[in-house]
């Protein structure tokens, strides 16, 4: 990553939005667990941009890739939702509802603070949208969606391809999946899928706006 972009990426102002991406990553693990009849015992998001979802039961081979791929999917969904005011309102409402639900399973104060902060932030933006001439709800949803998509692709590259963290979801997936791919191979595959989500969201967004 070029130095100027690297400095921008590491700026403090982007930290809450990167943490909300980590939240969506962990929430995707949780959703996959629930959909495969497992139980979510807790979710944590850490200030160092890490996170963990504690689950019991469920289909492990679905839960593991759901983090990165689910995060990419939510990024695409938010980008597309931002193309219309009505869908942006729906996305904002669903986002607030999800943050409220997660408050009951959050296991650390970083995640609780993140949820409360974004509930207030989005609520304020929504009130400004409805009661004043500051109409920025669509752009906020768009920004969160783009950040989520970009950070998901970057996170896959950083965790699964360039550094190959041995405790990563891809390494664990390679252990439970009877396929010839190792963790690096699954990292590449997941990275390509995430990048495809990003490209699809940009293309579809332009089609809707045209």
PDB file of C-alpha atoms in Angstrom:
ATOM      1  CA  UNK A   1       0.000   0.000   0.000  1.00  0.00           C
ATOM      2  CA  UNK A   2       1.462   3.435  -0.971  1.00  0.00           C
ATOM      3  CA  UNK A   3       2.675   5.507   2.042  1.00  0.00           C
ATOM      4  CA  UNK A   4       0.059   8.269   1.669  1.00  0.00           C
ATOM      5  CA  UNK A   5      -2.788   5.763   1.456  1.00  0.00           C
ATOM      6  CA  UNK A   6      -1.268   3.799   4.327  1.00  0.00           C
ATOM      7  CA  UNK A   7      -1.279   6.910   6.538  1.00  0.00           C
ATOM      8  CA  UNK A   8      -4.881   7.654   5.560  1.00  0.00           C
ATOM      9  CA  UNK A   9      -5.861   4.050   6.248  1.00  0.00           C
ATOM     10  CA  UNK A  10      -4.288   4.212   9.722  1.00  0.00           C
ATOM     11  CA  UNK A  11      -5.830   7.543  10.698  1.00  0.00           C
ATOM     12  CA  UNK A  12      -7.760   7.613  13.960  1.00  0.00           C
ATOM     13  CA  UNK A  13     -10.911   8.906  12.257  1.00  0.00           C
ATOM     14  CA  UNK A  14     -11.314   5.674  10.292  1.00  0.00           C
ATOM     15  CA  UNK A  15     -10.848   3.422  13.324  1.00  0.00           C
ATOM     16  CA  UNK A  16     -14.555   3.288  14.364  1.00  0.00           C
ATOM     17  CA  UNK A  17     -15.559   2.379  10.807  1.00  0.00           C
ATOM     18  CA  UNK A  18     -12.922  -0.357  10.640  1.00  0.00           C
ATOM     19  CA  UNK A  19     -14.169  -1.671  13.976  1.00  0.00           C
ATOM     20  CA  UNK A  20     -17.732  -1.737  12.662  1.00  0.00           C
ATOM     21  CA  UNK A  21     -16.399  -3.872   9.814  1.00  0.00           C
ATOM     22  CA  UNK A  22     -14.889  -6.234  12.377  1.00  0.00           C
ATOM     23  CA  UNK A  23     -18.308  -6.260  14.060  1.00  0.00           C
ATOM     24  CA  UNK A  24     -20.021  -7.262  10.803  1.00  0.00           C
ATOM     25  CA  UNK A  25     -17.365  -9.973  10.300  1.00  0.00           C
ATOM     26  CA  UNK A  26     -18.093 -11.446  13.737  1.00  0.00           C
ATOM     27  CA  UNK A  27     -21.850 -10.960  13.325  1.00  0.00           C
ATOM     28  CA  UNK A  28     -21.671 -12.992  10.099  1.00  0.00           C
ATOM     29  CA  UNK A  29     -20.057 -15.862  12.018  1.00  0.00           C
ATOM     30  CA  UNK A  30     -22.885 -15.591  14.559  1.00  0.00           C
ATOM     31  CA  UNK A  31     -25.615 -15.561  11.903  1.00  0.00           C
ATOM     32  CA  UNK A  32     -24.105 -18.628  10.200  1.00  0.00           C
ATOM     33  CA  UNK A  33     -23.977 -20.401  13.553  1.00  0.00           C
ATOM     34  CA  UNK A  34     -27.642 -19.669  14.299  1.00  0.00           C
ATOM     35  CA  UNK A  35     -28.755 -20.667  10.782  1.00  0.00           C
ATOM     36  CA  UNK A  36     -26.981 -24.035  11.153  1.00  0.00           C
ATOM     37  CA  UNK A  37     -28.670 -24.709  14.510  1.00  0.00           C
ATOM     38  CA  UNK A  38     -25.747 -23.696  16.709  1.00  0.00           C
ATOM     39  CA  UNK A  39     -25.649 -21.349  19.684  1.00  0.00           C
ATOM     40  CA  UNK A  40     -23.785 -18.039  19.955  1.00  0.00           C
ATOM     41  CA  UNK A  41     -22.233 -17.716  23.395  1.00  0.00           C
ATOM     42  CA  UNK A  42     -20.636 -14.310  22.905  1.00  0.00           C
ATOM     43  CA  UNK A  43     -19.088 -11.794  20.510  1.00  0.00           C
ATOM     44  CA  UNK A  44     -16.060  -9.601  21.113  1.00  0.00           C
ATOM     45  CA  UNK A  45     -14.482  -6.780  19.089  1.00  0.00           C
ATOM     46  CA  UNK A  46     -11.095  -5.498  20.220  1.00  0.00           C
ATOM     47  CA  UNK A  47      -9.516  -2.077  19.818  1.00  0.00           C
ATOM     48  CA  UNK A  48      -6.633  -3.614  17.813  1.00  0.00           C
ATOM     49  CA  UNK A  49      -9.163  -4.435  15.053  1.00  0.00           C
ATOM     50  CA  UNK A  50      -9.422  -8.070  16.082  1.00  0.00           C
ATOM     51  CA  UNK A  51     -12.471  -9.975  17.182  1.00  0.00           C
ATOM     52  CA  UNK A  52     -13.817 -13.355  18.198  1.00  0.00           C
ATOM     53  CA  UNK A  53     -17.194 -15.080  18.128  1.00  0.00           C
ATOM     54  CA  UNK A  54     -17.763 -17.871  20.626  1.00  0.00           C
ATOM     55  CA  UNK A  55     -20.088 -20.539  19.231  1.00  0.00           C
ATOM     56  CA  UNK A  56     -21.273 -23.987  20.186  1.00  0.00           C
ATOM     57  CA  UNK A  57     -22.566 -26.462  17.623  1.00  0.00           C
ATOM     58  CA  UNK A  58     -23.583 -25.552  14.103  1.00  0.00           C
ATOM     59  CA  UNK A  59     -21.846 -26.382  10.834  1.00  0.00           C
ATOM     60  CA  UNK A  60     -18.219 -25.360  11.325  1.00  0.00           C
ATOM     61  CA  UNK A  61     -17.464 -25.450   7.593  1.00  0.00           C
ATOM     62  CA  UNK A  62     -20.177 -22.821   7.035  1.00  0.00           C
ATOM     63  CA  UNK A  63     -19.440 -20.717  10.121  1.00  0.00           C
ATOM     64  CA  UNK A  64     -15.706 -20.259   9.345  1.00  0.00           C
ATOM     65  CA  UNK A  65     -15.937 -18.651   5.866  1.00  0.00           C
ATOM     66  CA  UNK A  66     -19.042 -16.669   6.845  1.00  0.00           C
ATOM     67  CA  UNK A  67     -16.926 -13.997   8.569  1.00  0.00           C
ATOM     68  CA  UNK A  68     -14.957 -12.700   5.584  1.00  0.00           C
ATOM     69  CA  UNK A  69     -17.564 -13.506   2.936  1.00  0.00           C
ATOM     70  CA  UNK A  70     -20.455 -12.244   5.053  1.00  0.00           C
ATOM     71  CA  UNK A  71     -18.620  -8.981   5.690  1.00  0.00           C
ATOM     72  CA  UNK A  72     -18.153  -8.545   1.932  1.00  0.00           C
ATOM     73  CA  UNK A  73     -21.828  -9.307   1.345  1.00  0.00           C
ATOM     74  CA  UNK A  74     -22.951  -6.707   3.912  1.00  0.00           C
ATOM     75  CA  UNK A  75     -20.652  -4.160   2.301  1.00  0.00           C
ATOM     76  CA  UNK A  76     -22.303  -4.804  -1.062  1.00  0.00           C
ATOM     77  CA  UNK A  77     -25.786  -4.645   0.500  1.00  0.00           C
ATOM     78  CA  UNK A  78     -25.057  -1.281   2.132  1.00  0.00           C
ATOM     79  CA  UNK A  79     -23.594   0.174  -1.067  1.00  0.00           C
ATOM     80  CA  UNK A  80     -26.696  -0.830  -3.022  1.00  0.00           C
ATOM     81  CA  UNK A  81     -28.995   0.391  -0.236  1.00  0.00           C
ATOM     82  CA  UNK A  82     -27.375   3.829  -0.433  1.00  0.00           C
ATOM     83  CA  UNK A  83     -28.597   4.348  -4.005  1.00  0.00           C
ATOM     84  CA  UNK A  84     -32.132   5.247  -2.846  1.00  0.00           C
ATOM     85  CA  UNK A  85     -33.306   7.177   0.209  1.00  0.00           C
ATOM     86  CA  UNK A  86     -35.979   4.594   1.082  1.00  0.00           C
ATOM     87  CA  UNK A  87     -33.523   1.689   1.036  1.00  0.00           C
ATOM     88  CA  UNK A  88     -30.990   3.795   2.960  1.00  0.00           C
ATOM     89  CA  UNK A  89     -33.613   4.334   5.663  1.00  0.00           C
ATOM     90  CA  UNK A  90     -34.344   0.592   5.762  1.00  0.00           C
ATOM     91  CA  UNK A  91     -30.621  -0.193   5.976  1.00  0.00           C
ATOM     92  CA  UNK A  92     -30.146   2.342   8.777  1.00  0.00           C
ATOM     93  CA  UNK A  93     -33.089   0.904  10.714  1.00  0.00           C
ATOM     94  CA  UNK A  94     -31.874  -2.691  10.304  1.00  0.00           C
ATOM     95  CA  UNK A  95     -28.356  -1.640  11.289  1.00  0.00           C
ATOM     96  CA  UNK A  96     -29.582   0.033  14.494  1.00  0.00           C
ATOM     97  CA  UNK A  97     -31.723  -3.022  15.317  1.00  0.00           C
ATOM     98  CA  UNK A  98     -28.734  -5.352  14.807  1.00  0.00           C
ATOM     99  CA  UNK A  99     -26.539  -3.213  17.066  1.00  0.00           C
ATOM    100  CA  UNK A 100     -29.192  -3.258  19.800  1.00  0.00           C
ATOM    101  CA  UNK A 101     -29.450  -7.070  19.593  1.00  0.00           C
ATOM    102  CA  UNK A 102     -25.668  -7.472  19.768  1.00  0.00           C
ATOM    103  CA  UNK A 103     -25.571  -5.433  22.988  1.00  0.00           C
ATOM    104  CA  UNK A 104     -27.093  -8.484  24.722  1.00  0.00           C
ATOM    105  CA  UNK A 105     -24.369 -10.905  23.533  1.00  0.00           C
ATOM    106  CA  UNK A 106     -21.377  -8.539  23.595  1.00  0.00           C
ATOM    107  CA  UNK A 107     -18.649  -9.839  25.907  1.00  0.00           C
ATOM    108  CA  UNK A 108     -16.408  -6.772  26.160  1.00  0.00           C
ATOM    109  CA  UNK A 109     -16.811  -3.023  26.553  1.00  0.00           C
ATOM    110  CA  UNK A 110     -15.130  -2.188  23.253  1.00  0.00           C
ATOM    111  CA  UNK A 111     -17.997  -3.851  21.392  1.00  0.00           C
ATOM    112  CA  UNK A 112     -20.633  -2.409  23.739  1.00  0.00           C
ATOM    113  CA  UNK A 113     -19.200   1.078  23.289  1.00  0.00           C
ATOM    114  CA  UNK A 114     -19.016   0.582  19.521  1.00  0.00           C
ATOM    115  CA  UNK A 115     -22.666  -0.483  19.387  1.00  0.00           C
ATOM    116  CA  UNK A 116     -23.856   2.423  21.532  1.00  0.00           C
ATOM    117  CA  UNK A 117     -21.717   4.908  19.611  1.00  0.00           C
ATOM    118  CA  UNK A 118     -23.021   3.838  16.198  1.00  0.00           C
ATOM    119  CA  UNK A 119     -26.620   3.633  17.410  1.00  0.00           C
ATOM    120  CA  UNK A 120     -26.359   7.274  18.501  1.00  0.00           C
ATOM    121  CA  UNK A 121     -24.400   8.281  15.381  1.00  0.00           C
ATOM    122  CA  UNK A 122     -26.847   6.773  12.898  1.00  0.00           C
ATOM    123  CA  UNK A 123     -29.852   8.022  14.887  1.00  0.00           C
ATOM    124  CA  UNK A 124     -28.481  11.581  14.810  1.00  0.00           C
ATOM    125  CA  UNK A 125     -27.805  11.353  11.061  1.00  0.00           C
ATOM    126  CA  UNK A 126     -31.338  10.033  10.533  1.00  0.00           C
ATOM    127  CA  UNK A 127     -32.882  12.900  12.554  1.00  0.00           C
ATOM    128  CA  UNK A 128     -30.821  15.420  10.568  1.00  0.00           C
ATOM    129  CA  UNK A 129     -32.036  13.766   7.366  1.00  0.00           C
ATOM    130  CA  UNK A 130     -35.697  14.061   8.364  1.00  0.00           C
ATOM    131  CA  UNK A 131     -35.753  17.359  10.268  1.00  0.00           C
ATOM    132  CA  UNK A 132     -33.129  19.578   8.603  1.00  0.00           C
ATOM    133  CA  UNK A 133     -31.597  20.308   5.229  1.00  0.00           C
ATOM    134  CA  UNK A 134     -28.553  18.140   6.062  1.00  0.00           C
ATOM    135  CA  UNK A 135     -29.410  15.155   3.869  1.00  0.00           C
ATOM    136  CA  UNK A 136     -26.442  12.835   4.303  1.00  0.00           C
ATOM    137  CA  UNK A 137     -28.002   9.518   5.402  1.00  0.00           C
ATOM    138  CA  UNK A 138     -27.405   7.906   2.001  1.00  0.00           C
ATOM    139  CA  UNK A 139     -23.771   9.012   1.983  1.00  0.00           C
ATOM    140  CA  UNK A 140     -23.150   7.674   5.485  1.00  0.00           C
ATOM    141  CA  UNK A 141     -24.601   4.284   4.513  1.00  0.00           C
ATOM    142  CA  UNK A 142     -22.512   4.377   1.328  1.00  0.00           C
ATOM    143  CA  UNK A 143     -19.343   5.193   3.271  1.00  0.00           C
ATOM    144  CA  UNK A 144     -19.922   2.353   5.742  1.00  0.00           C
ATOM    145  CA  UNK A 145     -20.580  -0.027   2.844  1.00  0.00           C
ATOM    146  CA  UNK A 146     -17.452   0.996   0.921  1.00  0.00           C
ATOM    147  CA  UNK A 147     -15.301   0.844   4.063  1.00  0.00           C
ATOM    148  CA  UNK A 148     -16.686  -2.598   4.815  1.00  0.00           C
ATOM    149  CA  UNK A 149     -15.977  -3.901   1.317  1.00  0.00           C
ATOM    150  CA  UNK A 150     -12.467  -2.436   1.137  1.00  0.00           C
ATOM    151  CA  UNK A 151     -11.491  -3.501   4.651  1.00  0.00           C
ATOM    152  CA  UNK A 152     -12.783  -7.024   4.040  1.00  0.00           C
ATOM    153  CA  UNK A 153     -10.603  -7.440   0.940  1.00  0.00           C
ATOM    154  CA  UNK A 154      -7.607  -5.870   2.718  1.00  0.00           C
ATOM    155  CA  UNK A 155      -8.157  -8.030   5.804  1.00  0.00           C
ATOM    156  CA  UNK A 156      -8.246 -11.221   3.744  1.00  0.00           C
ATOM    157  CA  UNK A 157      -4.995 -10.247   2.030  1.00  0.00           C
ATOM    158  CA  UNK A 158      -3.320  -9.206   5.292  1.00  0.00           C
ATOM    159  CA  UNK A 159      -4.454 -12.173   7.417  1.00  0.00           C
ATOM    160  CA  UNK A 160      -4.706 -15.017   4.930  1.00  0.00           C
ATOM    161  CA  UNK A 161      -2.334 -14.297   2.046  1.00  0.00           C
ATOM    162  CA  UNK A 162       0.565 -11.983   2.939  1.00  0.00           C
ATOM    163  CA  UNK A 163       1.100 -13.033   6.584  1.00  0.00           C
ATOM    164  CA  UNK A 164      -0.854 -16.304   6.750  1.00  0.00           C
ATOM    165  CA  UNK A 165      -1.909 -16.147  10.394  1.00  0.00           C
ATOM    166  CA  UNK A 166      -1.938 -19.785  11.545  1.00  0.00           C
ATOM    167  CA  UNK A 167      -4.980 -19.286  13.773  1.00  0.00           C
ATOM    168  CA  UNK A 168      -6.961 -17.649  10.950  1.00  0.00           C
ATOM    169  CA  UNK A 169     -10.367 -18.814   9.758  1.00  0.00           C
ATOM    170  CA  UNK A 170      -8.826 -20.058   6.502  1.00  0.00           C
ATOM    171  CA  UNK A 171      -6.268 -22.258   8.279  1.00  0.00           C
ATOM    172  CA  UNK A 172      -8.997 -23.709  10.486  1.00  0.00           C
ATOM    173  CA  UNK A 173     -11.238 -24.200   7.449  1.00  0.00           C
ATOM    174  CA  UNK A 174      -8.454 -26.103   5.662  1.00  0.00           C
ATOM    175  CA  UNK A 175      -8.346 -28.483   8.630  1.00  0.00           C
ATOM    176  CA  UNK A 176     -12.054 -29.315   8.587  1.00  0.00           C
ATOM    177  CA  UNK A 177     -12.665 -29.224   4.819  1.00  0.00           C
ATOM    178  CA  UNK A 178     -11.589 -32.390   2.940  1.00  0.00           C
ATOM    179  CA  UNK A 179     -10.240 -30.401  -0.015  1.00  0.00           C
ATOM    180  CA  UNK A 180      -6.641 -30.096  -1.308  1.00  0.00           C
ATOM    181  CA  UNK A 181      -6.514 -26.334  -0.638  1.00  0.00           C
ATOM    182  CA  UNK A 182      -4.475 -25.153   2.353  1.00  0.00           C
ATOM    183  CA  UNK A 183      -5.124 -21.961   4.298  1.00  0.00           C
ATOM    184  CA  UNK A 184      -3.324 -19.869   1.681  1.00  0.00           C
ATOM    185  CA  UNK A 185      -5.438 -21.390  -1.083  1.00  0.00           C
ATOM    186  CA  UNK A 186      -8.663 -20.672   0.733  1.00  0.00           C
ATOM    187  CA  UNK A 187      -7.437 -17.146   1.446  1.00  0.00           C
ATOM    188  CA  UNK A 188      -6.964 -16.556  -2.282  1.00  0.00           C
ATOM    189  CA  UNK A 189     -10.379 -18.019  -3.088  1.00  0.00           C
ATOM    190  CA  UNK A 190     -12.130 -15.963  -0.404  1.00  0.00           C
ATOM    191  CA  UNK A 191     -10.236 -12.872  -1.536  1.00  0.00           C
ATOM    192  CA  UNK A 192     -11.430 -13.347  -5.115  1.00  0.00           C
ATOM    193  CA  UNK A 193     -15.026 -13.796  -3.940  1.00  0.00           C
ATOM    194  CA  UNK A 194     -14.821 -10.677  -1.756  1.00  0.00           C
ATOM    195  CA  UNK A 195     -13.344  -8.654  -4.626  1.00  0.00           C
ATOM    196  CA  UNK A 196     -16.152  -9.945  -6.870  1.00  0.00           C
ATOM    197  CA  UNK A 197     -18.699  -8.692  -4.296  1.00  0.00           C
ATOM    198  CA  UNK A 198     -17.013  -5.267  -4.366  1.00  0.00           C
ATOM    199  CA  UNK A 199     -17.008  -5.097  -8.178  1.00  0.00           C
ATOM    200  CA  UNK A 200     -20.622  -6.292  -8.361  1.00  0.00           C
ATOM    201  CA  UNK A 201     -21.756  -3.657  -5.867  1.00  0.00           C
ATOM    202  CA  UNK A 202     -20.053  -0.862  -7.808  1.00  0.00           C
ATOM    203  CA  UNK A 203     -21.470  -2.065 -11.131  1.00  0.00           C
ATOM    204  CA  UNK A 204     -25.006  -2.599  -9.834  1.00  0.00           C
ATOM    205  CA  UNK A 205     -24.895   0.710  -7.975  1.00  0.00           C
ATOM    206  CA  UNK A 206     -23.992   2.545 -11.188  1.00  0.00           C
ATOM    207  CA  UNK A 207     -26.748   0.694 -13.074  1.00  0.00           C
ATOM    208  CA  UNK A 208     -29.356   1.678 -10.472  1.00  0.00           C
ATOM    209  CA  UNK A 209     -28.221   5.313 -10.485  1.00  0.00           C
ATOM    210  CA  UNK A 210     -28.077   5.581 -14.275  1.00  0.00           C
TER     211      UNK A 210
END
